[in-house]
Short mmCIF file of C-alpha atoms in Angstrom, two decimals:
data_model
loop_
_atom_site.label_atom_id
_atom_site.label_comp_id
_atom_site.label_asym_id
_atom_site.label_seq_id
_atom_site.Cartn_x
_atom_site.Cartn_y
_atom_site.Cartn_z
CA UNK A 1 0.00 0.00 0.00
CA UNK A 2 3.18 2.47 0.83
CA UNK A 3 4.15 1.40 -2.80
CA UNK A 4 1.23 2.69 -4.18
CA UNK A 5 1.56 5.85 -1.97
CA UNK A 6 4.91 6.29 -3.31
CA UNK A 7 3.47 5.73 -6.97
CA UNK A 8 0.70 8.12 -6.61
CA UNK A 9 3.38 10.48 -5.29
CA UNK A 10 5.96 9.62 -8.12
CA UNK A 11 2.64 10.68 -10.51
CA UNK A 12 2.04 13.32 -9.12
CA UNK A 13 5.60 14.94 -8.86
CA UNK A 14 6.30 13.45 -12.47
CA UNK A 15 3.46 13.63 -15.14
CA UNK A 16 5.01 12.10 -17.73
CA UNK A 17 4.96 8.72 -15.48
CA UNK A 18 1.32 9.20 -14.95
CA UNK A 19 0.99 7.92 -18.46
CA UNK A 20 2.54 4.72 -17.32
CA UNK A 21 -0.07 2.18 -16.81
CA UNK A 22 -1.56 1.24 -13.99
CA UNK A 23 1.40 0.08 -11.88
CA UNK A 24 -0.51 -2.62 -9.34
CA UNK A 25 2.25 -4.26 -7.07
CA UNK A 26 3.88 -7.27 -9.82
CA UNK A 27 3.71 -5.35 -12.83
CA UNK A 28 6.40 -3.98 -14.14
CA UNK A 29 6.07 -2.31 -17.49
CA UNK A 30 2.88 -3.23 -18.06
CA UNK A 31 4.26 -6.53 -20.13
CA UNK A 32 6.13 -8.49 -17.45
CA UNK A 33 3.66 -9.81 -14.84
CA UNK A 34 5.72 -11.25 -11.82
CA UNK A 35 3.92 -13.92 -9.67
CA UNK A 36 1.59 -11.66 -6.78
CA UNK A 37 0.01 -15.07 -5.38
CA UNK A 38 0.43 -18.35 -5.51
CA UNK A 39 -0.27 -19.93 -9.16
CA UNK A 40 -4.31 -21.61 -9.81
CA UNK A 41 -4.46 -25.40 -9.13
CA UNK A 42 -7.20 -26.21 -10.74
CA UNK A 43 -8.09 -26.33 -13.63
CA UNK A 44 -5.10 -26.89 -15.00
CA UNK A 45 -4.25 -25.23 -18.55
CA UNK A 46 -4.74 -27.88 -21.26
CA UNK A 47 -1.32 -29.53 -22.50
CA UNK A 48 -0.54 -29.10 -26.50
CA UNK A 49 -1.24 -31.70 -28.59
CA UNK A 50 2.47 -32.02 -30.35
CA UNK A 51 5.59 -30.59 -28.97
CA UNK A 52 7.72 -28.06 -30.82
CA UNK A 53 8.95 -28.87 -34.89
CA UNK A 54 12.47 -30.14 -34.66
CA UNK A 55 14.69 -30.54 -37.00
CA UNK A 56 17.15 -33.69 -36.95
CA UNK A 57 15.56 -34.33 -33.69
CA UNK A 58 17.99 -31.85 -31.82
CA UNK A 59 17.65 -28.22 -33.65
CA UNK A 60 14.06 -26.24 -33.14
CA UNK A 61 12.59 -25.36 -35.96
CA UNK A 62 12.87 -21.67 -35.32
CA UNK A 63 16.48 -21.28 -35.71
CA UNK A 64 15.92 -22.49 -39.43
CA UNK A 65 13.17 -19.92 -39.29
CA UNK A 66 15.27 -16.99 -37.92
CA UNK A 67 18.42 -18.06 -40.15
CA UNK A 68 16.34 -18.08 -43.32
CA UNK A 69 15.81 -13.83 -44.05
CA UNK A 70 19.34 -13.25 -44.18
CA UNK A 71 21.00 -16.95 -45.04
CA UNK A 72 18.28 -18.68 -46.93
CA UNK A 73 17.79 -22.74 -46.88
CA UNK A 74 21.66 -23.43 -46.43
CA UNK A 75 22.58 -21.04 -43.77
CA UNK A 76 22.50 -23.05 -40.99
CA UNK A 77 24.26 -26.43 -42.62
CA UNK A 78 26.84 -23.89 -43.87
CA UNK A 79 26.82 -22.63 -40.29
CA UNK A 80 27.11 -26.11 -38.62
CA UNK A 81 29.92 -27.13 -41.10
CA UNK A 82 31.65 -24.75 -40.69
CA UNK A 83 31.69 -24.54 -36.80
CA UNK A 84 32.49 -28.32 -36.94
CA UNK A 85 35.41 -27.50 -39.15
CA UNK A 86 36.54 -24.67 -37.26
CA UNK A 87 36.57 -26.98 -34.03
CA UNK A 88 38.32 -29.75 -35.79
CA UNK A 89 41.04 -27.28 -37.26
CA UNK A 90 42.10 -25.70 -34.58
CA UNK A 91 41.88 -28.41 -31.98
CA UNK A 92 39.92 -26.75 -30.40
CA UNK A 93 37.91 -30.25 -30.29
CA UNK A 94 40.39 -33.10 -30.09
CA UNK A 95 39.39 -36.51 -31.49
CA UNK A 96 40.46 -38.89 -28.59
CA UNK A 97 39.29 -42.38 -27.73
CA UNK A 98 36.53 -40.89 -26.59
CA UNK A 99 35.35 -39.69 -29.78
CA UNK A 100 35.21 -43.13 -31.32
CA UNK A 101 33.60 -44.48 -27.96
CA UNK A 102 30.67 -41.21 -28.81
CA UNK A 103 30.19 -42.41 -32.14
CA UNK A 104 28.92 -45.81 -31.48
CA UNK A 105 27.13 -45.16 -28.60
CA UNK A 106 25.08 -42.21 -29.92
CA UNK A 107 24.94 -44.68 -33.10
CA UNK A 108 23.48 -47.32 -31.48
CA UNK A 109 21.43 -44.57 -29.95
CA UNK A 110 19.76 -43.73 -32.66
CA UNK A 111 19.54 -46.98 -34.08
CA UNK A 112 17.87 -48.15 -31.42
CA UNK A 113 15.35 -45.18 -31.15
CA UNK A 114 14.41 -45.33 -34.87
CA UNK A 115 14.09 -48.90 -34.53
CA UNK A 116 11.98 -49.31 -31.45
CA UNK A 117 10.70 -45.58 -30.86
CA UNK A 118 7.55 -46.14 -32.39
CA UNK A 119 6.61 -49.21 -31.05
CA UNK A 120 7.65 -47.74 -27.46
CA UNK A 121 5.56 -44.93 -28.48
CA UNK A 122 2.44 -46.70 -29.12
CA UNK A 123 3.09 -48.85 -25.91
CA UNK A 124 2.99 -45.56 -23.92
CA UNK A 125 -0.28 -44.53 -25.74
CA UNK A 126 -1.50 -47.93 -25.00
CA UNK A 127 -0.42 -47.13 -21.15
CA UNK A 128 -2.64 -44.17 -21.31
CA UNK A 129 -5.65 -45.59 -23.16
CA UNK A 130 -6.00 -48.07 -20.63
CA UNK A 131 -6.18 -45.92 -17.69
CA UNK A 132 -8.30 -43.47 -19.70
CA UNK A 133 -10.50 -46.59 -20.48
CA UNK A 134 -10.42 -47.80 -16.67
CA UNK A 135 -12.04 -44.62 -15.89
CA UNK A 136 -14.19 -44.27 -18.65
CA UNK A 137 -15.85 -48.08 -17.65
CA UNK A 138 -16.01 -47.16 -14.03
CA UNK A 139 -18.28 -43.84 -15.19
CA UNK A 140 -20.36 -46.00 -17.71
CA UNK A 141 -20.54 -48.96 -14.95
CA UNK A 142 -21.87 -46.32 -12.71
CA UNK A 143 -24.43 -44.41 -15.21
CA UNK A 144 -25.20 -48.20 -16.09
CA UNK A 145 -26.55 -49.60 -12.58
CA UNK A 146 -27.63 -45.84 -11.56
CA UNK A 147 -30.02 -46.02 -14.69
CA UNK A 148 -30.76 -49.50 -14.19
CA UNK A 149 -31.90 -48.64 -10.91
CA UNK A 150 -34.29 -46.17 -12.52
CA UNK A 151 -35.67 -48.90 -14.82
CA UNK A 152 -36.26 -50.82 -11.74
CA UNK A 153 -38.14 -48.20 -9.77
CA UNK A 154 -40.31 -47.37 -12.76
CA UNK A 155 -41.12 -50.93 -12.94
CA UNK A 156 -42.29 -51.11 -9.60
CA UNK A 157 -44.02 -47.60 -9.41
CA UNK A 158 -45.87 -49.20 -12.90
CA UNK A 159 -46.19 -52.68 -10.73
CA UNK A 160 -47.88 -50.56 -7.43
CA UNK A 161 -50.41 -48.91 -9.95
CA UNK A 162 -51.35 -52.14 -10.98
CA UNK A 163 -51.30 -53.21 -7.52
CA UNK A 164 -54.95 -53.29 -7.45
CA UNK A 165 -55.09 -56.14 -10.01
CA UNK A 166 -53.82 -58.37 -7.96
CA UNK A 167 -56.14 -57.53 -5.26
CA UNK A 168 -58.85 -57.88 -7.56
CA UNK A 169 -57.26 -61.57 -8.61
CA UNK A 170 -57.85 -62.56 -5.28
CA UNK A 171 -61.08 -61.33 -4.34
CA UNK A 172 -62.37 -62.53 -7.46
CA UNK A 173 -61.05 -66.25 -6.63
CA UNK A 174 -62.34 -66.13 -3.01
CA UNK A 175 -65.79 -65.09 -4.96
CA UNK A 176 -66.02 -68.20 -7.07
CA UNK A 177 -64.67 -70.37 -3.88
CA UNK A 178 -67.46 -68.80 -1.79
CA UNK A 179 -69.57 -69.53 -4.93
CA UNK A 180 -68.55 -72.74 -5.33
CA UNK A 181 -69.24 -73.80 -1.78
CA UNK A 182 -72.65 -72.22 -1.65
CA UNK A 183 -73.41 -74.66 -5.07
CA UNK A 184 -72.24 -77.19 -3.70
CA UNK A 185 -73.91 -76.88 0.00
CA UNK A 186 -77.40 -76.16 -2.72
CA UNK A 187 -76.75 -79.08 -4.72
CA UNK A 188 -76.61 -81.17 -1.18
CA UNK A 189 -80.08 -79.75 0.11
CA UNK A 190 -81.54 -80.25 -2.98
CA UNK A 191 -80.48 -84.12 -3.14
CA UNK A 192 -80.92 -84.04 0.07
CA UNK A 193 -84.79 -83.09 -0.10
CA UNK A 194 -85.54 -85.06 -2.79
CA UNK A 195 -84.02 -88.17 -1.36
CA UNK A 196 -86.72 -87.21 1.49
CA UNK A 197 -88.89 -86.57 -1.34
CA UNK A 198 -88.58 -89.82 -3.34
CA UNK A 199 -88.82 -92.00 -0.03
CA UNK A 200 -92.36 -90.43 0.24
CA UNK A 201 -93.15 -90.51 -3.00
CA UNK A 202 -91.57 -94.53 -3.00
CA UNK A 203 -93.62 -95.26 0.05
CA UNK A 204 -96.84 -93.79 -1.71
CA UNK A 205 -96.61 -95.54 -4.71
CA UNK A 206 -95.37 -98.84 -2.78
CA UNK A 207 -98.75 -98.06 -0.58
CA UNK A 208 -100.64 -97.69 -4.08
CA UNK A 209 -99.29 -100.57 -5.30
CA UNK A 210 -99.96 -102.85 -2.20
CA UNK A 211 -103.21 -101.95 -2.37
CA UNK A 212 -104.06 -102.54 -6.40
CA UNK A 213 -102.55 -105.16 -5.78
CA UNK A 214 -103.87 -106.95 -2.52
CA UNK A 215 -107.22 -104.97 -4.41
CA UNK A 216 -106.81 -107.88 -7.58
CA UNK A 217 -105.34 -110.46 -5.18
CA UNK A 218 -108.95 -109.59 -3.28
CA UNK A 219 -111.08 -109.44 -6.07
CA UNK A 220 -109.05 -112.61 -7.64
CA UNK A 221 -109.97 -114.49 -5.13
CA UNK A 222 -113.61 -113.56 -4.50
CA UNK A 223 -114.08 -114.16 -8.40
CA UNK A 224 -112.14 -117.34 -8.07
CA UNK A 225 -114.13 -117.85 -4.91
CA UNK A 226 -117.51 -116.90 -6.86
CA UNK A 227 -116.77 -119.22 -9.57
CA UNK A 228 -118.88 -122.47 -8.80
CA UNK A 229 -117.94 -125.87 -9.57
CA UNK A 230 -120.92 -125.99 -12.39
CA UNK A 231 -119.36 -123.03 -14.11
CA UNK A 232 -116.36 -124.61 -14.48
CA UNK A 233 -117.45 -128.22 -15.82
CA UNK A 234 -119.32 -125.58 -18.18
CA UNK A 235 -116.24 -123.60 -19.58
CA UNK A 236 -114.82 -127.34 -20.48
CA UNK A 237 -117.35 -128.73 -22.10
CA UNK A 238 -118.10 -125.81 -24.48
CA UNK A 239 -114.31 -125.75 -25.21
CA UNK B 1 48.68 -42.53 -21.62
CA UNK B 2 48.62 -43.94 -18.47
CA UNK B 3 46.97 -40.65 -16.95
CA UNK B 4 44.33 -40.60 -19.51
CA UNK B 5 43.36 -43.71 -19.19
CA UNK B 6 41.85 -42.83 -15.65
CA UNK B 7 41.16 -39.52 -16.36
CA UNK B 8 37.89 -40.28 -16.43
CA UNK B 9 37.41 -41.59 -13.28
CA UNK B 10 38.98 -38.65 -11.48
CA UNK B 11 35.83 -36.61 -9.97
CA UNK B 12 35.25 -33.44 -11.60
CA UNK B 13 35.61 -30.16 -9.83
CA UNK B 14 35.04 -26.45 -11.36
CA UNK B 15 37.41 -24.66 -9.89
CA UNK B 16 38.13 -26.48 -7.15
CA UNK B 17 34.67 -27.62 -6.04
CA UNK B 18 33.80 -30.91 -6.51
CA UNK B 19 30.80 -30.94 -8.32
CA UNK B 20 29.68 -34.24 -7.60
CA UNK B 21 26.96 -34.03 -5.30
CA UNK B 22 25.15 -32.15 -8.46
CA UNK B 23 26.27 -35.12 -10.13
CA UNK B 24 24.99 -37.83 -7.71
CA UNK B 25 21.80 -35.42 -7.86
CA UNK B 26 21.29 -34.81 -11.18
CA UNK B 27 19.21 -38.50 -12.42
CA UNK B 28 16.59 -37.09 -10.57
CA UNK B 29 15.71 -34.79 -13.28
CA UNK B 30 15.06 -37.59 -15.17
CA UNK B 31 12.01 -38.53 -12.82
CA UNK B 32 9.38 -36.57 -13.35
CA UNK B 33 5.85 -36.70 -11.16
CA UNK B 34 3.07 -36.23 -13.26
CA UNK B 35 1.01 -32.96 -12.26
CA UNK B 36 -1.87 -34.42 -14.43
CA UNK B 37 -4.04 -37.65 -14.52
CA UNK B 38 -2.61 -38.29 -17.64
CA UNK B 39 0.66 -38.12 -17.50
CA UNK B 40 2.61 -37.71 -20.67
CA UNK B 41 4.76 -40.65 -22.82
CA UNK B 42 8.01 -41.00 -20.72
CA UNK B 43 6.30 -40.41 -17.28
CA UNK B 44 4.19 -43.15 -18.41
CA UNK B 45 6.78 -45.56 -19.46
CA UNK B 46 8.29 -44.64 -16.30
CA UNK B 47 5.30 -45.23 -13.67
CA UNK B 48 4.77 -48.68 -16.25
CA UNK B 49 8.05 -49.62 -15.36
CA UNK B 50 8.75 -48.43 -11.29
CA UNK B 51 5.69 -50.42 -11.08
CA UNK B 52 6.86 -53.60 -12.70
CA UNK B 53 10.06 -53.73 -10.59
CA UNK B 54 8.38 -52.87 -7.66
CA UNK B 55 5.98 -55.73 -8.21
CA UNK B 56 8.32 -58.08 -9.29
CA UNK B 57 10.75 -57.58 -6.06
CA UNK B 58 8.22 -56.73 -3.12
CA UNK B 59 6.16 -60.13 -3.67
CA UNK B 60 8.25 -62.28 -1.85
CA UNK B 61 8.63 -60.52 1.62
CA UNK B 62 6.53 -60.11 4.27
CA UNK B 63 4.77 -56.68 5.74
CA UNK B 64 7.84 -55.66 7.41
CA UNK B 65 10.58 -56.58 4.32
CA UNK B 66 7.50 -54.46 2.87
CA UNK B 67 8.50 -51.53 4.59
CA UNK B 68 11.85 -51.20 2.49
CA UNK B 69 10.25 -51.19 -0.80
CA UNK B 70 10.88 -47.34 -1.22
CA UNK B 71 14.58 -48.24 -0.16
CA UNK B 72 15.35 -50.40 -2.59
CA UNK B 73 13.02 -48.75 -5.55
CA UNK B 74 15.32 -45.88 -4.71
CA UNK B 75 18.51 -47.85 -4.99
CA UNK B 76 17.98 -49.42 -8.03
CA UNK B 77 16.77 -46.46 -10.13
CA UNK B 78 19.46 -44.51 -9.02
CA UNK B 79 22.31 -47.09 -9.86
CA UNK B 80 20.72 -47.83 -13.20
CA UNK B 81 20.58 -44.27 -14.30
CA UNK B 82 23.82 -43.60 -12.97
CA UNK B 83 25.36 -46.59 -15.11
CA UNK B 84 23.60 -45.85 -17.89
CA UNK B 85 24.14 -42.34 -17.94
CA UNK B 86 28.15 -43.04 -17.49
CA UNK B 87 27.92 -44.39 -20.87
CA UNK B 88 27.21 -41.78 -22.86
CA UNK B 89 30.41 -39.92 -23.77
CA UNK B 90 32.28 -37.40 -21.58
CA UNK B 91 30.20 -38.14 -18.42
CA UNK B 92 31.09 -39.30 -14.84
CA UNK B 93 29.81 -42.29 -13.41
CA UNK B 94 29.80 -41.66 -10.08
CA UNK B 95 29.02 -45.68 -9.30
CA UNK B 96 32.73 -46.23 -10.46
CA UNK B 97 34.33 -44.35 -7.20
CA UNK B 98 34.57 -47.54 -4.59
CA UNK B 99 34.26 -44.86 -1.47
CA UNK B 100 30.76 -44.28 -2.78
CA UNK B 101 29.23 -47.63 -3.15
CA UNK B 102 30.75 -49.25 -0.16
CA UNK B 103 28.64 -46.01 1.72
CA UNK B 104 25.87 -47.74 -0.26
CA UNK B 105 26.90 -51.20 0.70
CA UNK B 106 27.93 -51.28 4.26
CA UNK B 107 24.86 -49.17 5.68
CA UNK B 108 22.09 -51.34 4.05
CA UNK B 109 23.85 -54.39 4.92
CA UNK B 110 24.01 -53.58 8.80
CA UNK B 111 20.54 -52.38 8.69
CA UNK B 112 19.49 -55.85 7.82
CA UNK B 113 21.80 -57.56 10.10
CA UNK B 114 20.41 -55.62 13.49
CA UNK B 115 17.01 -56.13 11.82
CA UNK B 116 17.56 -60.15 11.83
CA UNK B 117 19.10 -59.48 15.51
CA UNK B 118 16.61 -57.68 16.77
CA UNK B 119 13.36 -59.40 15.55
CA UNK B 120 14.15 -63.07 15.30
CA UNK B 121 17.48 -63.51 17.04
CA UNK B 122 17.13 -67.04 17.05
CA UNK B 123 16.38 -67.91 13.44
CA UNK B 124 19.67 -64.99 12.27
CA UNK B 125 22.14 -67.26 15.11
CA UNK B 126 20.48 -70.60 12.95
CA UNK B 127 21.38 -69.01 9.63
CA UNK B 128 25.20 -69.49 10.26
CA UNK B 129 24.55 -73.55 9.99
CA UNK B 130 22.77 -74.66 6.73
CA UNK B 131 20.95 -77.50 7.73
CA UNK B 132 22.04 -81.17 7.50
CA UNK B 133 25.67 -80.90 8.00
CA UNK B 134 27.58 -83.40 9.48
CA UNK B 135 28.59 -82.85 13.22
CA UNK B 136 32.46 -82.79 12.72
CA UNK B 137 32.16 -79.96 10.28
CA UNK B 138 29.84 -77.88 12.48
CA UNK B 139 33.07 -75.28 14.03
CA UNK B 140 34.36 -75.22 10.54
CA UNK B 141 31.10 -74.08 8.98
CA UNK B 142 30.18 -71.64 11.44
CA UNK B 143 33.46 -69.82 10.92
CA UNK B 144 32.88 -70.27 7.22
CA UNK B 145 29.60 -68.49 7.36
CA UNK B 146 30.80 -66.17 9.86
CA UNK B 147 33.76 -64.96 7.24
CA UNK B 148 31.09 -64.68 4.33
CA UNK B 149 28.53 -62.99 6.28
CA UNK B 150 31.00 -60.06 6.88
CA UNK B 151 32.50 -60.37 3.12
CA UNK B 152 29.28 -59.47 1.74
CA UNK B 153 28.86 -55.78 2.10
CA UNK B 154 32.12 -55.76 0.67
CA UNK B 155 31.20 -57.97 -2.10
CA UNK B 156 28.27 -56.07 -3.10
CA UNK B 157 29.93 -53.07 -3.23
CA UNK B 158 33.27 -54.27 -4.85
CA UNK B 159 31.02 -56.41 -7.51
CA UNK B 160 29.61 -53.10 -8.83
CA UNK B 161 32.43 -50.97 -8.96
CA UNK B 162 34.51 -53.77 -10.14
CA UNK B 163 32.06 -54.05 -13.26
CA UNK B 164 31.24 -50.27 -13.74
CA UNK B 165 34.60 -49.55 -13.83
CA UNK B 166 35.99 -52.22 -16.20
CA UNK B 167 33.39 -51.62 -18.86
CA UNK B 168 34.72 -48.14 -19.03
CA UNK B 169 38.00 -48.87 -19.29
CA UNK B 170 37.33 -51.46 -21.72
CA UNK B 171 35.41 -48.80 -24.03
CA UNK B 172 38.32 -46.18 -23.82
CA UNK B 173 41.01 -48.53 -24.47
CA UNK B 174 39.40 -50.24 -27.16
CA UNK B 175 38.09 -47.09 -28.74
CA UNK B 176 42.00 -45.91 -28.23
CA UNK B 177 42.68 -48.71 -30.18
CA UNK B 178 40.57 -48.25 -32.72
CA UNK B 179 41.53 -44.51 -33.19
CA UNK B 180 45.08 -45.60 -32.99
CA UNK B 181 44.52 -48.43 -35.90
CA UNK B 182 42.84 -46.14 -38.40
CA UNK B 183 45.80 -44.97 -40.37
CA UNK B 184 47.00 -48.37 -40.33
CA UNK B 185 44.35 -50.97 -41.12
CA UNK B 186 40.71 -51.30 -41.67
CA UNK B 187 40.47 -54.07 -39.10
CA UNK B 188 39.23 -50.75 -37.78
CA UNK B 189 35.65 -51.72 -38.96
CA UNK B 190 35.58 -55.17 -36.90
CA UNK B 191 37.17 -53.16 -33.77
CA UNK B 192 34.10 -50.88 -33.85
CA UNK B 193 31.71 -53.70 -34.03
CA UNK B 194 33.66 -55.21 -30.90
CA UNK B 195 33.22 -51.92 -29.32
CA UNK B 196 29.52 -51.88 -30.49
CA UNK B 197 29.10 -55.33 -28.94
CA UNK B 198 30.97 -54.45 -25.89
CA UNK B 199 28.31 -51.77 -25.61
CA UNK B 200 25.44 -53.67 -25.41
CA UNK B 201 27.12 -55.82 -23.15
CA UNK B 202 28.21 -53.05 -20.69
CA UNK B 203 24.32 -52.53 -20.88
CA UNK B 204 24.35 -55.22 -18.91
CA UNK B 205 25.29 -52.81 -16.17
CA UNK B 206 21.74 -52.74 -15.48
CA UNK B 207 22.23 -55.95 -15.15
CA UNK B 208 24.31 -55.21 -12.27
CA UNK B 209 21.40 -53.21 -10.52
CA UNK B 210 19.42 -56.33 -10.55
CA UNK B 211 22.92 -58.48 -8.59
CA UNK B 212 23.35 -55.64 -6.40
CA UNK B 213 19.63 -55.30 -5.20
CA UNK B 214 18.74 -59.37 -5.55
CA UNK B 215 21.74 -60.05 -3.61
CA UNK B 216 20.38 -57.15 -1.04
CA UNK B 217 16.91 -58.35 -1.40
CA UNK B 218 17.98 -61.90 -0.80
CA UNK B 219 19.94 -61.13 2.85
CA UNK B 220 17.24 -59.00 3.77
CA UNK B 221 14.33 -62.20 2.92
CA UNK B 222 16.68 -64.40 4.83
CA UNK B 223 16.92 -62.43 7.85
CA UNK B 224 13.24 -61.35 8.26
CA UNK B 225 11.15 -64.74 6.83
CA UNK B 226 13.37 -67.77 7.25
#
């Protein structure tokens, strides 16, 4: 806060520095923004997709670019050349053992990352894929079961306003049960009666039939009875 | 010749400083921690592979052999980039200095030792007699086992020096040789393959990270399970 006391004082004394911009604790110039509290966490700035264009997998691409205005395509070959040259000249590089012992192993370096780079390269993309996919099926498992859940509870929401159905089912079963019985328990005092009924009805036409019949057995016998001995010697002769 | 030949193995100092604690310090650069979920190529290659070691040598012991998985992660990622970075030209290894490793060597070693002691006293004593000797040999063996229980943090630190240091020396004098036979021969071409071949072979010195930590690993699975 003194510092921006002091500014405001600096402005006022000086007006040409009142043109400056705003000059907030951390900024200098305007352009140069020096760190006034501790970085963001979250969320972090996305990464680029490719690195920086290099060429012969050591030299940026933008010393080709910055050589080419004045030097054109060759300039920095010519340049390399002839620092090489210029080392080897004047000793100021000296070939030793060592040099013969940097060949092959930077050789076999490079052999061995053109060779197996890209394969490594896809392994490590394969790496990340899986973990990326790890994730990925723990979010679908999750929507998966939280939606099948919702299925479910639909189901049974649908199921409880169908609820009465069932109830229905059942009542409707105990109905024809009840009904059944009652039938039944009708059928029974209906055979029931009539077997009371038939007996009578049995007994009266047994009765009826004892009599007719003791009535001929009676009337047999008085005829027989009536029938004189004459009347009989009488029926033979005329047959 | 003869001071060139070990030049290399003198440690480097700028102006008098010796510089080798940034040199001890510097494979760690090569370790990056991802800041992101998805961590880029080489931190995943390099997660892929802590993770495969660690696997592979933390199976075999128990919770408290567990406890010096960090340890021994540690050691053997820093004496594998150490080796390998010694190979690439003009660099110090600083795995070839024999004060260095035996400060490796001797303090793990111990720490196993007074581990054994402490926990299973009994079954460390038992170690020094393999079982089903004959009686007769029994003061022979002990003293046997004695002498090569106190050989090995010597041994494990005189193994790796030993090997670090005789691949380089191998390299320079051979690629001396080479140099040397240029103007004279093209039997040049078959010494460069030989130094090619001795290359891969000195690649082996990871190979050496594996005897170094097995041969840890083993003493320490000895003294805790057995």
């Amino acid at each position: 806060m003194l510092s921006r006391l002091a500014l405001h004082a600096a402005g006022a004394l000086a007006p040409a520095l009142k043109n400056a911009a705003p000059l907030a604790p951390g900024v200098l110039q305007a352009s140069r923004i020096f760190h006034t509290a501790s970085p963001h966490l979250a969320p972090l700035p996305p990464l680029p997709e490719h690195g920086g264009k290099i060429r012969h997998g050591l030299i940026p691409e933008e010393f080709f670019g910055f050589m080419y205005p004045k030097t054109g395509v060759t300039g920095p070959y010519v340049l390399g050349t002839g620092l090489i040259l210029y080392l080897l000249s004047k000793e100021i590089y000296v070939i030793t053992a060592d040099t013969v012992a940097a060949m092959t192993t930077l050789g076999l370096f490079i052999y061995v990352v053109k060779k197996y780079g890209p394969s490594i390269a896809s392994f490590a993309d394969k790496l990340r894929e899986d973990q990326l996919g790890q994730a990925e099926g723990l979010k679908q498992a999750s929507l998966k079961g939280i939606s099948d859940a919702i299925e479910l509870e639909k189901k049974q929401q649908a199921l409880v306003a169908k609820r009465h159905y069932l109830f229905d089912v059942q009542r409707n079963n105990i109905a024809m049960t009840l009904e059944v019985f009652y039938r039944e328990r009708l059928h029974k005092v209906y055979t029931e009666v009539k077997n009371r009924l038939d007996y009578h009805i049995a007994k009266q036409n047994m009765m009826r039939r004892k009599e007719q019949e003791h009535m001929i057995s009676w009337v047999e016998n008085h005829v027989m009875k009536s029938i004189s001995a004459q009347e009989v010697s009488h029926f033979w002769h005329v047959w | 010749m003869n001071e060139n030949l070990f030049a290399p193995f003198i440690c480097p100092t700028i102006m008098g400083i010796s510089t080798l604690p940034i040199i001890m310090i510097f494979p760690c650069l090569i370790f990056t921690t991802p800041k992101r979920w998805l961590p880029n190529r080489i931190q995943m290659l390099q997660i892929w592979l802590i993770r495969l070691i660690t696997k592979q040598m933390m199976t075999m012991h128990n919770n408290l052999g567990r406890t010096w998985a960090l340890m021994l992660m540690t050691l053997i990622l820093f004496i594998a980039t150490t080796n390998l970075l010694g190979l690439l030209p003009y660099s110090f290894t600083p795995t070839t200095q024999l004060s260095m490793n035996i400060s490796m060597a001797i303090p793990l070693w111990m720490a196993t030792v007074l581990l054994g002691f402490r926990n299973k006293p009994k079954t460390s004593l038992a170690h020094f007699l393999p079982q089903g000797t004959p009686t007769l040999l029994i003061p022979m063996l002990i003293i046997i086992e004695t002498i090569s229980l106190f050989i090995q943090p010597l041994a494990l630190a005189v193994r790796l020096t030993a090997n670090i240091t005789a691949g380089h020396l191998l390299i320079h004098l051979i690629s001396s040789a080479a140099l040397a036979l240029v103007s004279i021969n093209i039997v040049l071409s078959s010494v460069t393959l030989i130094v090619l071949f001795l290359l891969t072979i000195l690649e082996l010195a990871v190979a050496m990270i594996q005897a170094y930590v097995f041969t840890l690993l083993v003493s320490l699975y000895l003294h805790n399970n057995t």
